[in-house]
Amino acid sequence: MSTTDPLLNSTFRERANEQLANTFLRTAVPKATDHAVATLRNRYRDHDYDGLRELGREIRERTVSDLERYLAELIAAFERNGIIVHRAADAAEAREHIRRICREEGARSVVKVKSMATEEIRLNPVLEEDGITVTETDLGEYVVQLDDDRPSHLIAPIIHKTKAEVRASLSKVAGRELPDDAAELTGFARGELRDAFMDADIGISGANFGIAETGTIVLVTNEGNGRMCTSLPRTHIALMGIERILPKMEDLAVLLPLIAGAGTGQLITTYVNMISGPRKPGEPDGPERMHVVMLDNGRRSLLGTKYEEALHCIRCGACQNVCPVYRQVGGHAYGWVYGGPIGAVLTPLFRGQHDGGELSQATSLCGSCDDICPVKIPLHHLLLSLRHDRTAAGEVPRHERIAATIWSWTWSTPLGYRLSARMGRVGLRALGMRRTAPRWSGPLARWTQGRAMPAPAKRPWHRRAR
Ligand code: SF4
């Protein structure tokens, strides 16, 4: 990783503090994510959404627990369909495969569909080093690229930006002041991107799912850019995490509404592209050649471990929408590609405890992420497990270790628990909370700005129970 890697150059606390100073982010992110969650709940009010989630969980569990078999089936089906398959053990190998294909094609211009996997391997700088013009064609990703920024949400990359910021970025490209109107701004970007589609030698996409039965890549988008990138250029390269497999086409009937519903509250996304190989003789459109790069990059190492369920993730972003930490600090605070609860799980698993381990502390363990996850990943259990691993790896600061040891020792005996509870009660009384639930003042005031510290009960629970 380069030295510009935020995960190596700063702590979560530093990054979070920086983001917390952004008052727009702290109102815009909760507003946008609340809307997505409310739409989901309204849409499925009269449906058995939990039953659908259970079906999704069962499909993902069955697939991932037998991943090597489905992977072999998928690769065989891809090859039957004329797709050239490449295997990448890590990010460097994936980048090299894609760079080599671009060189062989003599590519000067590449268009891309939004793909977190390509963010994960940091693809764009490598292609740009070769003099290739890379254009992100998802509107949000296009703005991220113009600003030399990073996406801050799995499906809403510029959730952290104001309309004025977007307008300023697009105005720079236009060389004039664009009107303060979302439709006009989008229209301008559409015009720019249309030229990029027409000029591109290669289209690069990710893959939401790969169907083992038929050798089909499935892309779900709400902009038409996915279809343009995968059908206009003469070559299409898809980068796919090895876990993003569904055994059969019928499984898509479950996973499509789940990914659309959990992500944006839609029953189905505006575009669902199913791509089963390059253009066949007699077909009027589609690429002449198609490659799929199968990315491992740490995924296989989770198979058969207590973290295998992290591979069930379908990257819908719903856990980010409900996470009280993400909603305040946004995606950049997590320091790598994936933010929110799933980011706090995947980052230490893919990057190691030393780089990403502290993210397991970036959670209130409220369990909201578990409740909304469309494939029922027990995120907060995984986060707790990662905290244990972090302690075992000696990555926890000494003062935290000492405090936790004293706490554990004290609460391991009834006497210790009662004594400490009594001391706490005395302490809270001393803070003036005997009968009321006031807001704190002084250095702790900010904590009670949005919540009231409950006053201690007159008779402790233990005494009443006795
Ligand atoms: S963990 Fe669940 S909710 Fe979060 S992105 Fe993955 S599938 Fe969606």
Short mmCIF file of C-alpha atoms and ligand atoms in Angstrom, two decimals:
data_model
loop_
_atom_site.label_atom_id
_atom_site.label_comp_id
_atom_site.label_asym_id
_atom_site.label_seq_id
_atom_site.Cartn_x
_atom_site.Cartn_y
_atom_site.Cartn_z
CA MET A 1 0.00 0.00 0.00
CA SER A 2 1.19 3.50 -0.71
CA THR A 3 2.03 5.99 2.00
CA THR A 4 -1.13 7.94 1.08
CA ASP A 5 -3.17 5.11 2.60
CA PRO A 6 -5.30 6.79 5.33
CA LEU A 7 -5.42 3.54 7.29
CA LEU A 8 -1.66 3.69 7.76
CA ASN A 9 -1.33 7.43 8.25
CA SER A 10 -4.04 8.23 10.77
CA THR A 11 -6.22 6.69 13.47
CA PHE A 12 -9.97 6.20 13.34
CA ARG A 13 -10.32 8.84 16.07
CA GLU A 14 -8.40 11.42 14.02
CA ARG A 15 -10.36 10.70 10.87
CA ALA A 16 -13.68 10.67 12.73
CA ASN A 17 -12.93 13.99 14.43
CA GLU A 18 -12.18 15.52 11.05
CA GLN A 19 -15.50 14.28 9.66
CA LEU A 20 -17.45 15.34 12.76
CA ALA A 21 -16.42 18.93 12.09
CA ASN A 22 -18.37 18.72 8.81
CA THR A 23 -21.85 19.84 9.86
CA PHE A 24 -23.31 19.19 6.40
CA LEU A 25 -22.27 15.55 6.56
CA ARG A 26 -23.82 15.13 10.00
CA THR A 27 -27.23 16.25 8.76
CA ALA A 28 -27.13 15.05 5.14
CA VAL A 29 -26.07 11.47 5.82
CA PRO A 30 -28.79 10.71 8.43
CA LYS A 31 -31.39 12.41 6.20
CA ALA A 32 -30.46 10.38 3.11
CA THR A 33 -30.10 7.11 4.98
CA ASP A 34 -33.38 7.62 6.90
CA HIS A 35 -35.11 8.06 3.57
CA ALA A 36 -33.67 4.77 2.25
CA VAL A 37 -34.69 2.88 5.39
CA ALA A 38 -38.21 4.38 5.47
CA THR A 39 -38.72 3.53 1.80
CA LEU A 40 -37.64 -0.06 2.45
CA ARG A 41 -40.03 -0.41 5.41
CA ASN A 42 -42.97 1.10 3.49
CA ARG A 43 -42.33 -0.94 0.39
CA TYR A 44 -42.34 -4.25 2.21
CA ARG A 45 -44.93 -3.40 4.88
CA ASP A 46 -47.43 -5.94 3.54
CA HIS A 47 -44.88 -8.57 2.50
CA ASP A 48 -43.04 -11.26 4.39
CA TYR A 49 -39.72 -9.43 4.13
CA ASP A 50 -38.20 -11.40 6.96
CA GLY A 51 -39.08 -14.65 5.14
CA LEU A 52 -37.33 -13.30 2.04
CA ARG A 53 -34.26 -12.41 4.15
CA GLU A 54 -34.21 -15.95 5.52
CA LEU A 55 -34.25 -17.35 1.99
CA GLY A 56 -31.41 -14.98 1.06
CA ARG A 57 -29.40 -16.04 4.10
CA GLU A 58 -29.92 -19.70 3.26
CA ILE A 59 -28.76 -19.21 -0.37
CA ARG A 60 -25.65 -17.27 0.66
CA GLU A 61 -24.77 -19.79 3.39
CA ARG A 62 -25.21 -22.76 1.03
CA THR A 63 -23.07 -21.08 -1.62
CA VAL A 64 -20.22 -19.84 0.54
CA SER A 65 -19.96 -23.05 2.57
CA ASP A 66 -19.36 -24.93 -0.72
CA LEU A 67 -17.57 -22.11 -2.50
CA GLU A 68 -14.88 -24.10 -4.30
CA ARG A 69 -17.48 -26.29 -5.97
CA TYR A 70 -19.58 -23.35 -7.18
CA LEU A 71 -16.48 -21.47 -8.22
CA ALA A 72 -15.41 -24.39 -10.43
CA GLU A 73 -18.93 -24.56 -11.90
CA LEU A 74 -18.97 -20.83 -12.56
CA ILE A 75 -15.57 -20.79 -14.24
CA ALA A 76 -16.50 -23.76 -16.43
CA ALA A 77 -19.74 -22.02 -17.44
CA PHE A 78 -17.90 -18.75 -18.19
CA GLU A 79 -15.46 -20.61 -20.43
CA ARG A 80 -18.28 -22.44 -22.24
CA ASN A 81 -19.72 -18.98 -22.98
CA GLY A 82 -16.44 -17.76 -24.50
CA ILE A 83 -15.40 -15.64 -21.50
CA ILE A 84 -11.67 -15.59 -20.70
CA VAL A 85 -11.15 -16.20 -16.98
CA HIS A 86 -8.19 -14.94 -14.91
CA ARG A 87 -7.54 -15.80 -11.27
CA ALA A 88 -6.07 -13.17 -8.95
CA ALA A 89 -4.78 -14.18 -5.52
CA ASP A 90 -4.42 -10.57 -4.42
CA ALA A 91 -4.91 -6.96 -5.48
CA ALA A 92 -1.53 -6.76 -7.24
CA GLU A 93 -2.30 -9.79 -9.40
CA ALA A 94 -5.74 -8.43 -10.29
CA ARG A 95 -4.24 -5.07 -11.30
CA GLU A 96 -1.60 -6.80 -13.41
CA HIS A 97 -4.19 -8.95 -15.25
CA ILE A 98 -6.23 -5.88 -16.13
CA ARG A 99 -3.17 -3.83 -17.07
CA ARG A 100 -1.94 -6.62 -19.35
CA ILE A 101 -5.29 -6.94 -21.11
CA CYS A 102 -5.37 -3.18 -21.66
CA ARG A 103 -1.82 -3.27 -23.10
CA GLU A 104 -2.65 -6.20 -25.38
CA GLU A 105 -5.68 -4.30 -26.63
CA GLY A 106 -3.63 -1.16 -27.15
CA ALA A 107 -6.27 0.64 -25.08
CA ARG A 108 -6.07 4.44 -24.73
CA SER A 109 -9.44 4.98 -23.10
CA VAL A 110 -11.39 3.01 -20.49
CA VAL A 111 -14.88 3.57 -19.08
CA LYS A 112 -15.88 2.10 -15.73
CA VAL A 113 -19.07 1.08 -13.98
CA LYS A 114 -19.12 1.73 -10.23
CA SER A 115 -17.32 -1.16 -8.57
CA MET A 116 -16.10 -1.43 -4.98
CA ALA A 117 -13.82 -4.31 -6.03
CA THR A 118 -11.90 -1.99 -8.37
CA GLU A 119 -11.65 0.52 -5.50
CA GLU A 120 -10.35 -2.32 -3.31
CA ILE A 121 -7.50 -3.09 -5.70
CA ARG A 122 -6.87 0.62 -6.46
CA LEU A 123 -7.04 0.05 -10.17
CA ASN A 124 -7.26 3.52 -11.69
CA PRO A 125 -3.74 4.82 -10.84
CA VAL A 126 -2.15 1.74 -12.45
CA LEU A 127 -4.01 2.28 -15.72
CA GLU A 128 -3.31 6.01 -15.66
CA GLU A 129 0.41 5.27 -15.25
CA ASP A 130 0.15 3.55 -18.64
CA GLY A 131 -1.26 6.73 -20.19
CA ILE A 132 -4.82 5.39 -20.31
CA THR A 133 -7.71 7.81 -19.75
CA VAL A 134 -10.01 6.24 -17.17
CA THR A 135 -13.52 7.64 -16.82
CA GLU A 136 -15.87 6.70 -13.99
CA THR A 137 -19.36 6.75 -15.49
CA ASP A 138 -21.62 6.43 -12.45
CA LEU A 139 -22.57 10.06 -11.76
CA GLY A 140 -21.46 9.93 -8.12
CA GLU A 141 -18.20 8.16 -8.97
CA TYR A 142 -17.58 10.67 -11.79
CA VAL A 143 -17.74 13.51 -9.25
CA VAL A 144 -15.54 11.54 -6.83
CA GLN A 145 -12.98 11.15 -9.62
CA LEU A 146 -13.10 14.84 -10.58
CA ASP A 147 -12.44 15.79 -6.94
CA ASP A 148 -9.70 13.18 -6.45
CA ASP A 149 -11.87 11.95 -3.57
CA ARG A 150 -13.06 8.52 -2.41
CA PRO A 151 -16.62 7.10 -2.31
CA SER A 152 -18.12 7.32 1.17
CA HIS A 153 -21.04 4.88 0.89
CA LEU A 154 -21.36 1.51 -0.81
CA ILE A 155 -24.12 2.63 -3.14
CA ALA A 156 -24.22 6.42 -2.71
CA PRO A 157 -20.61 7.51 -3.28
CA ILE A 158 -21.19 11.26 -2.83
CA ILE A 159 -23.60 11.15 0.08
CA HIS A 160 -21.11 13.47 1.83
CA LYS A 161 -21.13 16.24 -0.80
CA THR A 162 -23.37 19.29 -1.11
CA LYS A 163 -25.05 20.23 -4.37
CA ALA A 164 -22.88 23.36 -4.42
CA GLU A 165 -19.72 21.22 -4.28
CA VAL A 166 -20.97 19.02 -7.14
CA ARG A 167 -21.85 22.11 -9.15
CA ALA A 168 -18.38 23.58 -8.57
CA SER A 169 -16.67 20.36 -9.71
CA LEU A 170 -18.76 20.05 -12.88
CA SER A 171 -18.38 23.80 -13.61
CA LYS A 172 -14.60 23.32 -13.68
CA VAL A 173 -15.01 20.68 -16.40
CA ALA A 174 -17.43 22.91 -18.30
CA GLY A 175 -15.14 25.95 -18.06
CA ARG A 176 -18.18 28.06 -17.10
CA GLU A 177 -20.53 28.48 -14.17
CA LEU A 178 -23.24 25.81 -14.49
CA PRO A 179 -26.77 26.58 -13.23
CA ASP A 180 -27.77 25.60 -9.70
CA ASP A 181 -30.17 22.96 -10.92
CA ALA A 182 -29.80 19.19 -10.39
CA ALA A 183 -31.35 18.28 -13.75
CA GLU A 184 -29.06 20.69 -15.62
CA LEU A 185 -25.99 19.41 -13.78
CA THR A 186 -26.92 15.81 -14.52
CA GLY A 187 -27.57 16.72 -18.16
CA PHE A 188 -24.11 18.26 -18.44
CA ALA A 189 -22.44 15.16 -16.94
CA ARG A 190 -24.49 12.94 -19.26
CA GLY A 191 -23.15 14.82 -22.28
CA GLU A 192 -19.55 14.47 -21.11
CA LEU A 193 -19.97 10.77 -20.35
CA ARG A 194 -21.63 10.05 -23.68
CA ASP A 195 -18.44 11.10 -25.46
CA ALA A 196 -16.38 8.88 -23.14
CA PHE A 197 -18.61 5.86 -23.91
CA MET A 198 -18.27 6.40 -27.65
CA ASP A 199 -14.45 6.74 -27.48
CA ALA A 200 -13.73 3.88 -25.05
CA ASP A 201 -11.69 0.86 -26.08
CA ILE A 202 -12.49 -1.10 -22.93
CA GLY A 203 -15.34 -1.16 -20.42
CA ILE A 204 -14.59 -2.28 -16.86
CA SER A 205 -17.26 -3.36 -14.41
CA GLY A 206 -17.60 -5.24 -11.17
CA ALA A 207 -20.18 -7.99 -10.71
CA ASN A 208 -23.03 -7.99 -8.24
CA PHE A 209 -23.51 -11.70 -8.84
CA GLY A 210 -22.12 -14.47 -11.03
CA ILE A 211 -24.57 -17.29 -11.79
CA ALA A 212 -22.76 -20.65 -11.70
CA GLU A 213 -25.49 -22.49 -13.61
CA THR A 214 -25.37 -20.28 -16.69
CA GLY A 215 -22.03 -18.41 -16.51
CA THR A 216 -23.81 -15.05 -16.32
CA ILE A 217 -22.57 -11.80 -14.76
CA VAL A 218 -25.36 -9.76 -13.17
CA LEU A 219 -25.03 -5.99 -12.74
CA VAL A 220 -27.66 -3.96 -10.92
CA THR A 221 -27.63 -0.19 -11.48
CA ASN A 222 -29.95 2.77 -11.47
CA GLU A 223 -28.16 4.59 -14.27
CA GLY A 224 -27.81 3.33 -17.81
CA ASN A 225 -24.02 3.52 -17.61
CA GLY A 226 -23.59 -0.18 -16.80
CA ARG A 227 -25.24 -1.17 -20.05
CA MET A 228 -23.19 1.35 -22.06
CA CYS A 229 -19.86 0.27 -20.50
CA THR A 230 -20.47 -3.40 -21.08
CA SER A 231 -21.86 -3.24 -24.60
CA LEU A 232 -20.28 -0.30 -26.48
CA PRO A 233 -16.48 -0.83 -26.08
CA ARG A 234 -14.92 -3.69 -28.03
CA THR A 235 -13.72 -5.41 -24.83
CA HIS A 236 -15.40 -5.87 -21.45
CA ILE A 237 -13.47 -6.77 -18.29
CA ALA A 238 -15.42 -7.70 -15.15
CA LEU A 239 -13.68 -7.84 -11.78
CA MET A 240 -15.55 -10.16 -9.45
CA GLY A 241 -14.93 -11.17 -5.85
CA ILE A 242 -14.85 -14.97 -5.72
CA GLU A 243 -17.67 -15.03 -3.17
CA ARG A 244 -20.24 -13.18 -5.28
CA ILE A 245 -21.67 -16.40 -6.70
CA LEU A 246 -25.25 -17.61 -6.85
CA PRO A 247 -25.68 -21.27 -7.78
CA LYS A 248 -28.77 -20.93 -9.97
CA MET A 249 -30.62 -18.29 -11.96
CA GLU A 250 -33.69 -18.87 -9.76
CA ASP A 251 -31.65 -17.66 -6.73
CA LEU A 252 -31.60 -14.26 -8.36
CA ALA A 253 -35.37 -14.04 -7.82
CA VAL A 254 -34.58 -13.83 -4.09
CA LEU A 255 -31.38 -11.80 -4.13
CA LEU A 256 -32.49 -9.13 -6.63
CA PRO A 257 -35.35 -7.76 -4.49
CA LEU A 258 -33.13 -8.07 -1.42
CA ILE A 259 -30.25 -6.03 -2.83
CA ALA A 260 -32.58 -3.42 -4.34
CA GLY A 261 -34.86 -3.24 -1.30
CA ALA A 262 -32.12 -3.07 1.31
CA GLY A 263 -30.07 -0.61 -0.73
CA THR A 264 -32.63 1.93 -1.94
CA GLY A 265 -36.07 0.60 -1.01
CA GLN A 266 -36.81 -0.37 -4.62
CA LEU A 267 -38.51 -3.62 -5.62
CA ILE A 268 -35.99 -3.89 -8.43
CA THR A 269 -33.30 -1.54 -9.71
CA THR A 270 -33.91 0.46 -12.89
CA TYR A 271 -31.41 -1.64 -14.84
CA VAL A 272 -30.54 -5.30 -14.37
CA ASN A 273 -27.89 -6.41 -16.84
CA MET A 274 -27.25 -10.10 -17.40
CA ILE A 275 -24.16 -10.72 -19.47
CA SER A 276 -23.32 -14.23 -20.62
CA GLY A 277 -20.31 -13.72 -22.84
CA PRO A 278 -19.08 -11.63 -25.74
CA ARG A 279 -21.08 -10.86 -28.86
CA LYS A 280 -22.08 -14.00 -30.75
CA PRO A 281 -22.05 -14.24 -34.56
CA GLY A 282 -25.08 -12.42 -35.94
CA GLU A 283 -25.68 -10.37 -32.77
CA PRO A 284 -25.86 -6.61 -33.44
CA ASP A 285 -24.08 -5.38 -30.33
CA GLY A 286 -21.94 -6.33 -27.37
CA PRO A 287 -18.17 -6.57 -26.90
CA GLU A 288 -15.98 -8.70 -29.15
CA ARG A 289 -14.05 -10.04 -26.15
CA MET A 290 -14.97 -10.52 -22.52
CA HIS A 291 -12.68 -11.23 -19.57
CA VAL A 292 -13.55 -11.98 -15.95
CA VAL A 293 -10.91 -11.51 -13.24
CA MET A 294 -11.79 -13.59 -10.15
CA LEU A 295 -10.48 -11.75 -7.08
CA ASP A 296 -9.50 -13.57 -3.89
CA ASN A 297 -7.55 -10.91 -1.94
CA GLY A 298 -8.14 -12.53 1.46
CA ARG A 299 -11.58 -14.00 0.85
CA ARG A 300 -10.49 -17.66 0.76
CA SER A 301 -8.71 -17.29 4.09
CA LEU A 302 -12.11 -16.70 5.74
CA LEU A 303 -13.62 -19.97 4.53
CA GLY A 304 -14.26 -22.41 7.37
CA THR A 305 -13.45 -19.78 10.01
CA LYS A 306 -15.72 -17.97 12.46
CA TYR A 307 -15.72 -15.08 9.99
CA GLU A 308 -17.04 -17.01 6.98
CA GLU A 309 -20.40 -15.24 7.23
CA ALA A 310 -18.71 -11.95 6.29
CA LEU A 311 -18.49 -13.46 2.78
CA HIS A 312 -22.30 -13.59 2.58
CA CYS A 313 -22.36 -9.81 2.11
CA ILE A 314 -24.02 -8.54 -1.07
CA ARG A 315 -22.76 -4.92 -0.60
CA CYS A 316 -26.20 -3.33 -0.37
CA GLY A 317 -25.14 -0.60 2.09
CA ALA A 318 -28.14 -1.08 4.42
CA CYS A 319 -26.00 -1.65 7.52
CA GLN A 320 -24.35 1.72 6.88
CA ASN A 321 -27.76 3.39 6.69
CA VAL A 322 -28.73 2.37 10.22
CA CYS A 323 -25.36 2.44 11.98
CA PRO A 324 -25.29 5.27 14.57
CA VAL A 325 -21.53 5.58 14.15
CA TYR A 326 -21.48 5.66 10.33
CA ARG A 327 -24.38 8.14 10.29
CA GLN A 328 -22.26 10.63 12.25
CA VAL A 329 -18.79 10.11 10.81
CA GLY A 330 -19.51 8.94 7.23
CA GLY A 331 -17.44 6.52 5.19
CA HIS A 332 -14.10 8.37 5.03
CA ALA A 333 -13.51 7.90 8.75
CA TYR A 334 -13.12 4.14 8.22
CA GLY A 335 -9.98 4.80 6.23
CA TRP A 336 -10.37 2.16 3.51
CA VAL A 337 -12.86 1.16 0.83
CA TYR A 338 -15.63 -0.25 2.98
CA GLY A 339 -17.27 1.86 5.69
CA GLY A 340 -19.96 1.22 8.29
CA PRO A 341 -20.45 -2.08 10.12
CA ILE A 342 -19.44 -4.26 7.17
CA GLY A 343 -16.35 -2.07 6.70
CA ALA A 344 -15.46 -2.48 10.36
CA VAL A 345 -15.63 -6.25 9.80
CA LEU A 346 -13.99 -6.55 6.37
CA THR A 347 -11.16 -4.07 6.87
CA PRO A 348 -9.35 -5.95 9.68
CA LEU A 349 -10.10 -9.26 7.96
CA PHE A 350 -8.68 -8.16 4.61
CA ARG A 351 -6.03 -5.70 5.82
CA GLY A 352 -5.07 -7.31 9.13
CA GLN A 353 -5.54 -6.41 12.80
CA HIS A 354 -2.59 -4.06 12.80
CA ASP A 355 -4.02 -1.81 10.04
CA GLY A 356 -7.77 -2.08 10.59
CA GLY A 357 -8.31 -3.70 13.99
CA GLU A 358 -9.38 -0.51 15.77
CA LEU A 359 -12.49 -0.34 13.55
CA SER A 360 -14.10 -3.11 15.60
CA GLN A 361 -14.38 -0.43 18.34
CA ALA A 362 -16.21 1.92 15.95
CA THR A 363 -19.58 0.50 16.86
CA SER A 364 -22.14 0.85 19.61
CA LEU A 365 -23.03 -2.87 19.30
CA CYS A 366 -26.69 -1.83 19.13
CA GLY A 367 -27.45 -4.61 16.64
CA SER A 368 -29.33 -2.37 14.15
CA CYS A 369 -27.07 -3.67 11.39
CA ASP A 370 -28.03 -7.29 12.17
CA ASP A 371 -31.71 -6.36 12.07
CA ILE A 372 -31.56 -4.77 8.62
CA CYS A 373 -29.00 -6.93 6.82
CA PRO A 374 -30.90 -8.61 3.96
CA VAL A 375 -28.89 -11.82 4.32
CA LYS A 376 -28.89 -11.77 8.13
CA ILE A 377 -25.14 -11.51 8.72
CA PRO A 378 -24.59 -11.37 12.52
CA LEU A 379 -22.43 -8.28 12.19
CA HIS A 380 -22.27 -7.36 15.82
CA HIS A 381 -21.14 -10.87 16.82
CA LEU A 382 -18.41 -10.66 14.19
CA LEU A 383 -17.37 -7.28 15.59
CA LEU A 384 -17.21 -8.69 19.11
CA SER A 385 -15.08 -11.56 17.86
CA LEU A 386 -12.75 -9.10 16.16
CA ARG A 387 -12.40 -7.21 19.45
CA HIS A 388 -11.30 -10.47 21.11
CA ASP A 389 -8.79 -11.07 18.32
CA ARG A 390 -7.49 -7.54 18.65
CA THR A 391 -6.86 -8.05 22.33
CA ALA A 392 -5.19 -11.39 21.66
CA ALA A 393 -2.98 -9.76 19.03
CA GLY A 394 -1.81 -7.18 21.60
CA GLU A 395 -3.21 -4.29 19.55
CA VAL A 396 -5.26 -2.81 22.41
CA PRO A 397 -3.61 0.13 24.25
CA ARG A 398 -2.25 -0.78 27.71
CA HIS A 399 -4.61 1.48 29.68
CA GLU A 400 -7.64 -0.14 27.95
CA ARG A 401 -6.32 -3.61 28.77
CA ILE A 402 -5.82 -2.72 32.43
CA ALA A 403 -9.29 -1.14 32.70
CA ALA A 404 -10.95 -4.16 31.07
CA THR A 405 -9.06 -6.59 33.30
CA ILE A 406 -10.12 -4.72 36.45
CA TRP A 407 -13.72 -4.56 35.22
CA SER A 408 -13.79 -8.26 34.33
CA TRP A 409 -12.23 -9.23 37.64
CA THR A 410 -14.65 -7.04 39.64
CA TRP A 411 -17.80 -8.25 37.88
CA SER A 412 -16.79 -11.91 38.03
CA THR A 413 -18.01 -12.19 41.65
CA PRO A 414 -21.39 -11.15 43.13
CA LEU A 415 -19.59 -9.22 45.86
CA GLY A 416 -17.47 -7.28 43.39
CA TYR A 417 -20.51 -6.52 41.24
CA ARG A 418 -22.57 -5.26 44.19
CA LEU A 419 -19.77 -3.17 45.62
CA SER A 420 -19.03 -1.51 42.29
CA ALA A 421 -22.76 -0.94 41.60
CA ARG A 422 -23.08 0.71 45.01
CA MET A 423 -20.07 2.91 44.32
CA GLY A 424 -21.58 3.88 40.96
CA ARG A 425 -24.83 4.80 42.69
CA VAL A 426 -22.99 6.99 45.16
CA GLY A 427 -21.08 8.59 42.30
CA LEU A 428 -24.23 9.37 40.33
CA ARG A 429 -25.86 10.86 43.41
CA ALA A 430 -22.83 13.03 43.88
CA LEU A 431 -23.34 14.27 40.31
CA GLY A 432 -26.80 15.48 41.37
CA MET A 433 -28.90 12.78 39.71
CA ARG A 434 -30.74 11.52 42.72
CA ARG A 435 -34.26 12.25 41.55
CA THR A 436 -34.02 13.84 38.15
CA ALA A 437 -32.32 13.09 34.87
CA PRO A 438 -30.53 16.34 34.13
CA ARG A 439 -28.16 17.15 31.33
CA TRP A 440 -24.55 17.15 32.38
CA SER A 441 -22.50 20.28 32.32
CA GLY A 442 -18.78 20.86 31.99
CA PRO A 443 -16.55 18.63 29.86
CA LEU A 444 -19.18 15.86 29.65
CA ALA A 445 -21.95 18.17 28.44
CA ARG A 446 -21.77 17.08 24.80
CA TRP A 447 -22.63 13.51 25.73
CA THR A 448 -26.03 14.55 27.11
CA GLN A 449 -26.86 17.04 24.37
CA GLY A 450 -28.87 14.41 22.55
CA ARG A 451 -29.81 12.10 25.41
CA ALA A 452 -30.66 12.19 29.13
CA MET A 453 -28.60 10.24 31.60
CA PRO A 454 -31.16 8.26 33.62
CA ALA A 455 -31.22 8.90 37.34
CA PRO A 456 -30.43 5.84 39.50
CA ALA A 457 -33.48 3.95 40.81
CA LYS A 458 -34.44 4.67 44.40
CA ARG A 459 -34.25 0.94 45.24
CA PRO A 460 -31.70 -1.05 43.25
CA TRP A 461 -33.03 -3.97 41.22
CA HIS A 462 -31.20 -6.52 43.35
CA ARG A 463 -32.91 -5.33 46.52
CA ARG A 464 -36.34 -5.44 44.87
CA ALA A 465 -35.69 -8.91 43.46
CA ARG A 466 -34.75 -10.19 46.92
S1 SF4 B 1 -23.40 -6.65 5.69
FE1 SF4 B 1 -25.52 -6.98 5.08
S2 SF4 B 1 -26.43 -4.92 5.22
FE2 SF4 B 1 -24.19 -4.61 5.20
S3 SF4 B 1 -23.68 -4.27 3.06
FE3 SF4 B 1 -23.44 -6.47 3.46
S4 SF4 B 1 -25.39 -7.40 2.90
FE4 SF4 B 1 -25.76 -5.20 3.09
#
